[in-house]
């Protein structure tokens, strides 16, 4: 019988088994036969079929065991940095037996797990990929679905997980436990209970991941310090990001929108830097509980019920943050003292601020309900802005946001002999502006119009433009003017 006929017969047999509901134990399959299938969609179901080599769950304990297993399985590599062991293209279904699909423990060799489909590692404590006391691993381009935990890294270091899909786990998409120097990048963890958990784990980097539609929390840090979370998306979860007893972390440039409860929550946490995050359209945008000495800067909290809420939280700094269009309050302080709020925007909330604490400082903020005057036109109100149990002595007359380009400056060409060069620059700004130009052959007026002072000779002219608002917030741009004689 030809090879193609054998393959067709096997595929037909598998279909018959599935249709009739007959159960075949994995141990009965000849795993050395490398039974290959292509990834397809079952008609009218949308379910993905297998896409690789069917394989039993893998259990490796120690470097020697890794070398022996790699030799028996004919995996490429020798465990060195230059030639890591490679586990690739496997379909492993643990069959809900409580066994990890891939388990690697107590190794220091270099290895890669890539392009695998891992499922059925339930119930607890099973995981699609389980690494314990391991270093020097790369986990890349795997589809990990319907396990208890997608990827679990325990007591490990120097592990990189990139571009993996961890969906529909019963508990956690990626769980980093007691592990340091871990990098998680470009992973997608959706429809789990928790998208990603860092527990007792320090000095890790989590960048450009998507943790959406997890029923409890997108990203949860528990007693984890000095981690960097940057450019991640946490949307449609119970809470977007939660930090519990976690300190000195950086949470930057995140999207925490449309969560049921909180966009970004800190509990008993201190010394964290929260910058450039969008916390919109949740019950609470940002919520602090028993948290001290944190810095919030350049965040937006719009369209929530409560924008920023502090309870029993002290000595925090909030600057350059926008709290607009919230259904209840822009900033609410409950039993929270010695916090500082400067250069923020509180606009068009049902109530812009409510302070039930002691010695909280509000200064140089914009308030949409400020009713004072600015006679000297310096951009600051001539009288204080008063609100519940506090006041701002220097309210801003304009929103302090820096100007932004409607269109960034682009290079210009002009024919030699034209008497005047003309180019209009356009920005969005809330406050009065001043324009500056660094090239002596050109002028710029108060409307951002660049003109030439003299008849321009053939050549190339580099220009840098700076536009500054009344609060010294600036924007720069550069372009070239090329004079041609054609």
Coordinates of C-alpha atoms in Angstrom, one line a residue:
X1 CA 0.0 0.0 0.0
X2 CA 1.4 3.5 -0.9
X3 CA 2.3 6.0 1.8
X4 CA -0.5 8.4 0.6
X5 CA -3.0 5.7 1.0
X6 CA -1.8 4.8 4.5
X7 CA -2.1 8.4 5.5
X8 CA -5.6 8.7 4.0
X9 CA -6.6 5.5 5.8
X10 CA -5.4 6.8 9.1
X11 CA -7.2 10.2 8.7
X12 CA -10.4 8.4 7.7
X13 CA -10.1 6.1 10.8
X14 CA -9.7 9.1 13.1
X15 CA -12.8 10.7 11.7
X16 CA -14.8 7.5 12.2
X17 CA -13.5 7.2 15.8
X18 CA -14.6 10.8 16.5
X19 CA -18.0 10.3 15.0
X20 CA -18.7 7.0 16.8
X21 CA -17.5 8.4 20.1
X22 CA -15.0 5.5 20.5
X23 CA -12.2 6.3 23.0
X24 CA -8.7 5.4 22.1
X25 CA -6.1 5.9 24.9
X26 CA -3.1 8.0 23.9
X27 CA -0.8 5.1 25.0
X28 CA -2.3 3.0 22.2
X29 CA -0.9 5.4 19.5
X30 CA 2.4 4.8 18.0
X31 CA 4.0 8.2 18.8
X32 CA 7.2 7.4 16.9
X33 CA 5.1 7.4 13.7
X34 CA 5.0 11.2 13.7
X35 CA 1.4 11.3 12.6
X36 CA 1.1 14.7 10.8
X37 CA -2.1 16.7 10.3
X38 CA -2.8 20.2 9.0
X39 CA -4.6 22.9 10.9
X40 CA -8.1 23.4 9.5
X41 CA -11.5 24.5 10.7
X42 CA -14.2 21.9 11.2
X43 CA -17.0 23.0 8.8
X44 CA -19.8 25.1 10.5
X45 CA -18.1 24.7 13.9
X46 CA -15.2 27.2 13.8
X47 CA -13.2 24.8 16.0
X48 CA -9.5 24.3 15.2
X49 CA -8.3 20.8 14.6
X50 CA -4.8 19.6 15.4
X51 CA -1.8 21.1 13.7
X52 CA 1.4 19.1 14.2
X53 CA 2.6 15.8 15.6
X54 CA 0.5 14.0 18.1
X55 CA 2.5 13.4 21.2
X56 CA 2.1 12.2 24.8
X57 CA 2.7 14.6 27.6
X58 CA 6.4 15.4 28.2
X59 CA 8.0 15.2 31.6
X60 CA 11.7 16.1 32.0
X61 CA 13.6 16.2 35.3
X62 CA 17.2 17.4 35.2
X63 CA 19.8 18.1 32.5
X64 CA 20.7 14.4 32.0
X65 CA 17.1 13.5 31.5
X66 CA 16.7 16.4 29.0
X67 CA 19.7 15.1 27.0
X68 CA 18.4 11.6 27.0
X69 CA 14.8 12.6 26.0
X70 CA 16.1 14.9 23.3
X71 CA 18.2 12.0 21.8
X72 CA 15.3 9.6 22.0
X73 CA 12.9 12.1 20.4
X74 CA 15.4 13.3 17.8
X75 CA 15.0 16.9 18.9
X76 CA 17.6 19.2 17.4
X77 CA 20.2 21.0 19.6
X78 CA 22.6 20.1 22.3
X79 CA 21.4 22.4 25.1
X80 CA 24.1 25.1 24.6
X81 CA 23.3 28.8 24.1
X82 CA 24.2 28.5 20.4
X83 CA 22.2 25.3 19.8
X84 CA 19.4 24.9 22.3
X85 CA 17.2 21.8 22.5
X86 CA 14.1 22.5 20.4
X87 CA 10.7 21.0 21.2
X88 CA 8.6 22.0 18.2
X89 CA 5.3 21.4 16.3
X90 CA 3.7 19.0 18.8
X91 CA 0.0 18.5 19.6
X92 CA -0.4 17.4 23.2
X93 CA -3.7 16.7 24.8
X94 CA -3.4 15.8 28.5
X95 CA -6.9 14.4 28.5
X96 CA -8.0 16.2 31.7
X97 CA -5.8 13.8 33.8
X98 CA -4.2 16.5 35.9
X99 CA -0.9 16.0 34.0
X100 CA 1.1 18.9 32.6
X101 CA 1.3 18.9 28.8
X102 CA 5.0 19.8 28.9
X103 CA 6.8 19.7 32.3
X104 CA 10.5 20.6 32.6
X105 CA 12.2 20.7 36.0
X106 CA 15.6 21.3 37.5
X107 CA 17.5 22.2 34.4
X108 CA 20.1 24.7 33.3
X109 CA 20.4 23.8 29.7
X110 CA 19.1 26.1 26.9
X111 CA 15.9 25.0 25.2
X112 CA 13.1 26.3 23.1
X113 CA 9.4 25.3 23.0
X114 CA 7.8 26.6 19.9
X115 CA 4.8 26.1 17.5
X116 CA 3.0 23.6 19.8
X117 CA -0.6 23.2 20.6
X118 CA -1.2 22.2 24.2
X119 CA -4.6 21.5 25.8
X120 CA -6.4 19.3 28.3
X121 CA -4.1 20.0 31.3
X122 CA -6.8 20.0 33.9
X123 CA -7.7 19.9 36.7
X124 CA -5.5 21.8 39.2
X125 CA -2.5 22.0 39.3
X126 CA -1.9 21.0 35.7
X127 CA -0.5 23.5 33.1
X128 CA 0.1 23.5 29.4
X129 CA 3.7 24.4 30.0
X130 CA 5.2 23.9 33.5
X131 CA 8.8 25.0 34.3
X132 CA 10.2 24.7 37.8
X133 CA 13.7 25.5 38.9
X134 CA 14.7 26.1 35.3
X135 CA 16.8 28.8 33.4
X136 CA 17.5 29.7 29.8
X137 CA 14.2 28.8 28.2
X138 CA 12.4 30.4 25.2
X139 CA 8.7 29.8 24.8
X140 CA 7.5 31.1 21.5
X141 CA 4.5 30.9 19.1
X142 CA 2.5 28.3 21.0
X143 CA -1.3 27.9 21.2
X144 CA -2.2 26.9 24.7
X145 CA -5.9 26.4 25.4
X146 CA -8.4 24.9 27.9
X147 CA -5.9 24.0 30.6
X148 CA -6.0 24.9 34.3
X149 CA -3.0 27.2 33.8
X150 CA -1.5 28.0 30.4
X151 CA 2.1 28.7 31.2
X152 CA 3.5 28.3 34.8
X153 CA 7.0 29.5 35.6
X154 CA 8.0 28.5 39.2
X155 CA 11.3 29.3 40.9
X156 CA 12.8 30.0 37.5
X157 CA 14.9 32.7 35.8
X158 CA 16.0 33.9 32.4
X159 CA 12.9 32.6 30.7
X160 CA 11.4 34.5 27.7
X161 CA 7.9 33.9 26.5
X162 CA 7.0 35.6 23.2
X163 CA 3.9 35.6 21.0
X164 CA 2.0 32.8 22.7
X165 CA -1.8 32.5 22.8
X166 CA -3.1 31.4 26.2
X167 CA -6.9 31.3 26.0
X168 CA -9.7 29.8 27.9
X169 CA -7.8 28.4 30.9
X170 CA -9.9 27.7 33.9
X171 CA -7.6 29.7 36.1
X172 CA -4.5 31.7 34.8
X173 CA -3.1 32.4 31.4
X174 CA 0.5 32.9 32.5
X175 CA 1.6 32.4 36.1
X176 CA 5.0 33.6 37.2
X177 CA 5.7 32.3 40.8
X178 CA 8.8 33.0 42.7
X179 CA 10.7 33.8 39.6
X180 CA 13.0 36.6 38.5
X181 CA 14.4 38.0 35.2
X182 CA 11.4 36.7 33.2
X183 CA 10.4 38.5 30.0
X184 CA 6.8 38.2 28.7
X185 CA 6.3 40.0 25.3
X186 CA 3.5 40.0 22.7
X187 CA 1.5 37.3 24.3
X188 CA -2.3 37.1 24.2
X189 CA -4.1 35.8 27.3
X190 CA -7.9 36.1 27.0
X191 CA -11.0 34.4 28.4
X192 CA -9.2 33.1 31.5
X193 CA -10.0 33.8 35.1
X194 CA -6.7 35.8 35.4
X195 CA -4.8 36.8 32.4
X196 CA -1.4 37.0 34.0
X197 CA -0.2 36.6 37.6
X198 CA 3.2 37.6 39.1
X199 CA 3.5 36.2 42.6
X200 CA 6.5 36.6 44.8
X201 CA 8.4 37.6 41.6
X202 CA 10.8 40.5 41.1
X203 CA 12.7 42.3 38.3
X204 CA 10.6 40.9 35.5
X205 CA 9.6 42.6 32.2
X206 CA 6.0 42.4 30.8
X207 CA 5.7 44.3 27.5
X208 CA 3.1 44.7 24.7
X209 CA 0.9 41.8 25.9
X210 CA -2.9 41.6 25.5
X211 CA -4.8 40.5 28.6
X212 CA -8.4 41.1 27.6
X213 CA -11.8 39.6 28.7
X214 CA -10.5 37.8 31.8
X215 CA -13.3 37.3 34.3
X216 CA -11.3 38.4 37.4
X217 CA -8.2 40.4 36.6
X218 CA -6.1 41.1 33.5
X219 CA -2.7 41.4 35.4
X220 CA -2.4 40.6 39.1
X221 CA 0.8 41.3 41.1
X222 CA 1.1 39.7 44.5
X223 CA 4.1 40.7 46.7
X224 CA 6.1 41.3 43.6
X225 CA 8.6 44.2 43.3
X226 CA 10.7 46.1 40.8
X227 CA 8.8 44.8 37.8
X228 CA 8.2 46.8 34.5
X229 CA 4.8 46.5 32.9
X230 CA 4.8 48.5 29.6
X231 CA 2.5 48.9 26.7
X232 CA 0.0 46.2 27.7
X233 CA -3.7 46.1 27.2
X234 CA -6.2 45.0 29.9
X235 CA -9.7 45.5 28.7
X236 CA -13.1 43.9 29.4
X237 CA -11.9 42.2 32.6
X238 CA -13.2 42.4 36.1
X239 CA -10.2 44.6 37.0
X240 CA -7.5 45.6 34.5
X241 CA -4.4 45.6 36.8
X242 CA -4.2 44.9 40.5
X243 CA -1.2 45.3 42.7
X244 CA -1.3 43.7 46.2
X245 CA 1.6 44.4 48.6
X246 CA 3.8 45.1 45.6
X247 CA 6.4 47.9 45.6
X248 CA 8.6 49.9 43.2
X249 CA 7.0 48.6 40.1
X250 CA 6.5 50.7 36.9
X251 CA 3.2 50.4 35.1
X252 CA 3.4 52.6 32.0
X253 CA 1.6 53.2 28.7
X254 CA -1.2 50.7 29.4
X255 CA -4.7 50.5 28.2
X256 CA -7.1 49.6 31.1
X257 CA -10.5 50.4 29.5
X258 CA -13.9 49.0 29.8
X259 CA -13.4 46.8 32.9
X260 CA -16.3 45.9 35.1
X261 CA -14.8 47.1 38.4
X262 CA -11.4 48.9 38.3
X263 CA -9.0 50.0 35.6
X264 CA -5.9 50.1 37.9
X265 CA -6.0 49.1 41.6
X266 CA -3.3 49.3 44.3
X267 CA -3.8 47.6 47.7
X268 CA -1.1 48.0 50.4
X269 CA 1.4 48.9 47.8
X270 CA 4.0 51.7 47.8
X271 CA 6.7 53.3 45.6
X272 CA 5.1 52.4 42.3
X273 CA 5.3 54.6 39.2
X274 CA 2.0 54.7 37.2
X275 CA 2.5 56.7 34.0
X276 CA 0.8 57.2 30.7
X277 CA -2.0 54.8 31.4
X278 CA -5.6 55.1 30.0
X279 CA -8.1 54.0 32.7
X280 CA -11.4 54.7 31.0
X281 CA -15.0 53.4 31.1
X282 CA -14.9 51.3 34.3
X283 CA -16.6 51.6 37.6
X284 CA -13.4 53.2 39.0
X285 CA -10.6 54.4 36.8
X286 CA -7.8 54.2 39.5
X287 CA -8.4 52.9 43.0
X288 CA -5.9 53.1 45.9
X289 CA -6.5 51.2 49.2
X290 CA -3.9 51.4 52.0
X291 CA -1.3 52.5 49.5
X292 CA 1.4 55.2 50.0
X293 CA 4.2 57.1 48.3
X294 CA 3.1 56.2 44.7
X295 CA 3.4 58.5 41.7
X296 CA 0.7 58.9 39.1
X297 CA 1.6 61.0 36.0
X298 CA 0.2 61.5 32.6
X299 CA -2.7 59.2 33.0
X300 CA -6.3 59.6 31.7
X301 CA -9.4 58.6 33.6
X302 CA -12.5 59.4 31.6
X303 CA -16.0 58.0 31.4
X304 CA -15.9 56.1 34.6
X305 CA -18.3 56.4 37.6
X306 CA -15.4 57.4 39.9
X307 CA -12.2 58.7 38.2
X308 CA -9.6 58.4 41.0
X309 CA -10.5 57.0 44.4
X310 CA -8.2 56.9 47.5
X311 CA -9.1 55.2 50.7
X312 CA -6.7 55.2 53.6
X313 CA -3.9 56.1 51.2
X314 CA -1.3 58.7 52.0
X315 CA 1.6 60.7 50.6
X316 CA 0.9 59.9 46.9
X317 CA 1.6 62.3 44.1
X318 CA -0.7 62.8 41.1
X319 CA 0.5 65.1 38.3
X320 CA -0.4 65.8 34.6
X321 CA -3.4 63.5 34.9
X322 CA -6.8 64.0 33.1
X323 CA -10.0 63.2 34.9
X324 CA -12.8 64.2 32.5
X325 CA -16.5 63.3 32.0
X326 CA -16.9 60.9 34.9
X327 CA -20.4 60.2 36.1
X328 CA -19.7 60.9 39.8
X329 CA -16.4 62.3 41.0
X330 CA -13.1 63.3 39.4
X331 CA -11.0 62.7 42.6
X332 CA -12.4 61.3 45.9
X333 CA -10.2 61.2 49.0
X334 CA -11.5 59.1 51.9
X335 CA -9.4 59.1 55.1
X336 CA -6.4 59.8 52.9
X337 CA -3.9 62.4 53.9
X338 CA -0.8 64.3 52.7
X339 CA -1.4 63.6 49.0
X340 CA -0.3 66.1 46.3
X341 CA -2.3 67.0 43.1
X342 CA -0.6 69.4 40.6
X343 CA -1.1 70.2 36.9
X344 CA -4.1 67.9 36.6
X345 CA -7.3 68.5 34.6
X346 CA -10.6 68.0 36.4
X347 CA -13.3 68.7 33.8
X348 CA -17.0 68.0 33.3
X349 CA -17.4 65.5 36.1
X350 CA -20.6 65.4 38.1
X351 CA -18.4 66.6 41.0
X352 CA -14.7 67.4 40.3
X353 CA -13.3 66.8 43.7
X354 CA -14.3 65.6 47.2
X355 CA -11.7 65.6 50.0
X356 CA -12.4 63.9 53.3
X357 CA -8.7 63.7 54.3
X358 CA -6.2 66.0 56.0
X359 CA -3.5 68.2 54.5
X360 CA -3.9 67.1 51.0
X361 CA -2.4 69.7 48.6
X362 CA -4.1 70.9 45.4
X363 CA -2.2 73.4 43.4
X364 CA -2.0 74.5 39.7
X365 CA -4.8 72.3 38.5
X366 CA -7.5 73.1 35.9
X367 CA -11.1 73.0 37.1
X368 CA -13.9 73.3 34.6
X369 CA -16.2 74.8 37.3
X370 CA -13.8 77.6 38.3
X371 CA -15.6 80.9 38.2
X372 CA -12.8 83.3 38.9
X373 CA -11.1 85.9 36.7
X374 CA -7.6 86.2 35.1
X375 CA -7.3 89.9 34.8
X376 CA -3.5 89.9 34.1
X377 CA -3.9 87.1 31.6
X378 CA -1.0 85.1 33.0
X379 CA -3.0 81.8 32.7
X380 CA -3.7 81.5 36.5
X381 CA -6.9 82.5 38.3
X382 CA -6.8 85.6 40.4
X383 CA -8.6 83.9 43.2
X384 CA -8.5 80.3 44.6
X385 CA -10.8 77.5 43.5
X386 CA -12.8 76.2 46.5
X387 CA -14.4 72.8 46.8
X388 CA -15.4 70.4 49.6
X389 CA -13.0 70.9 52.5
X390 CA -10.1 72.1 50.4
X391 CA -9.0 74.6 47.7
X392 CA -6.6 75.2 44.9
X393 CA -4.7 78.6 45.4
X394 CA -3.5 78.7 41.8
X395 CA -6.2 77.3 39.5
X396 CA -5.4 77.2 35.8
X397 CA -7.5 79.1 33.4
X398 CA -6.6 76.8 30.5
X399 CA -6.1 73.0 30.4
X400 CA -2.4 72.4 30.8
X401 CA -2.0 69.8 28.1
X402 CA 1.0 70.4 25.8
X403 CA 0.2 71.3 22.2
X404 CA 0.0 68.5 19.7
X405 CA 0.5 68.5 15.9
X406 CA -2.6 68.1 13.7
X407 CA -0.1 67.1 11.1
X408 CA 3.6 66.8 11.9
X409 CA 5.8 69.2 9.8
X410 CA 6.8 67.6 6.5
X411 CA 9.6 68.6 4.0
X412 CA 8.8 71.3 1.5
X413 CA 10.0 72.0 -2.0
X414 CA 10.0 75.4 -3.7
X415 CA 11.2 76.6 -7.1
X416 CA 14.1 79.0 -7.2
X417 CA 12.9 82.6 -7.9
X418 CA 9.7 82.5 -5.8
X419 CA 9.6 85.7 -3.9
X420 CA 8.2 84.3 -0.6
X421 CA 8.1 80.8 0.9
X422 CA 4.9 80.1 2.9
X423 CA 4.1 77.1 5.1
X424 CA 1.3 76.9 7.7
X425 CA 1.8 74.7 10.7
X426 CA -1.2 73.5 12.7
X427 CA -1.5 72.3 16.3
X428 CA -4.2 71.5 18.8
X429 CA -3.8 73.7 21.9
X430 CA -5.9 74.8 24.9
X431 CA -3.7 77.6 26.0
X432 CA -2.1 80.6 24.2
X433 CA 1.0 79.7 22.3
X434 CA 4.4 81.2 21.4
X435 CA 6.3 80.0 18.2
X436 CA 10.0 79.9 17.8
X437 CA 12.2 79.0 14.7
X438 CA 15.9 78.4 14.6
X439 CA 16.8 79.4 11.0
X440 CA 17.8 83.0 10.2
X441 CA 16.4 82.8 6.6
X442 CA 12.9 82.3 7.9
X443 CA 10.3 83.8 10.2
X444 CA 7.3 82.3 12.0
X445 CA 4.3 84.3 13.2
X446 CA 1.9 83.9 16.1
X447 CA -0.4 81.7 13.9
X448 CA 2.4 79.2 13.0
X449 CA 3.0 80.5 9.5
X450 CA 6.6 80.1 8.3
X451 CA 7.8 82.5 5.6
X452 CA 11.1 83.3 4.0
X453 CA 12.9 86.5 4.9
X454 CA 14.9 86.8 1.7
X455 CA 15.0 85.3 -1.8
X456 CA 16.2 81.8 -1.2
X457 CA 19.2 80.4 -3.0
X458 CA 19.2 77.0 -4.5
X459 CA 19.9 74.5 -1.7
X460 CA 18.6 72.7 1.3
X461 CA 17.5 74.5 4.6
X462 CA 16.9 72.6 7.8
X463 CA 14.4 74.1 10.2
X464 CA 13.4 73.2 13.8
X465 CA 10.2 74.7 15.2
X466 CA 9.2 75.0 18.9
X467 CA 5.8 75.9 20.1
X468 CA 5.3 76.7 23.8
X469 CA 2.0 77.2 25.6
X470 CA 1.5 79.7 28.5
X471 CA 2.5 77.0 31.0
X472 CA 5.8 76.3 29.3
X473 CA 4.6 73.0 27.8
X474 CA 6.4 72.7 24.5
X475 CA 6.2 70.8 21.3
X476 CA 9.0 70.5 18.7
X477 CA 9.2 69.5 15.1
X478 CA 11.6 69.7 12.2
X479 CA 11.5 69.8 8.4
X480 CA 13.5 70.8 5.4
X481 CA 12.9 73.3 2.7
X482 CA 14.5 72.3 -0.6
X483 CA 15.0 75.1 -3.2
X484 CA 15.3 73.7 -6.7
X485 CA 16.1 75.3 -10.1
X486 CA 14.4 73.1 -12.7

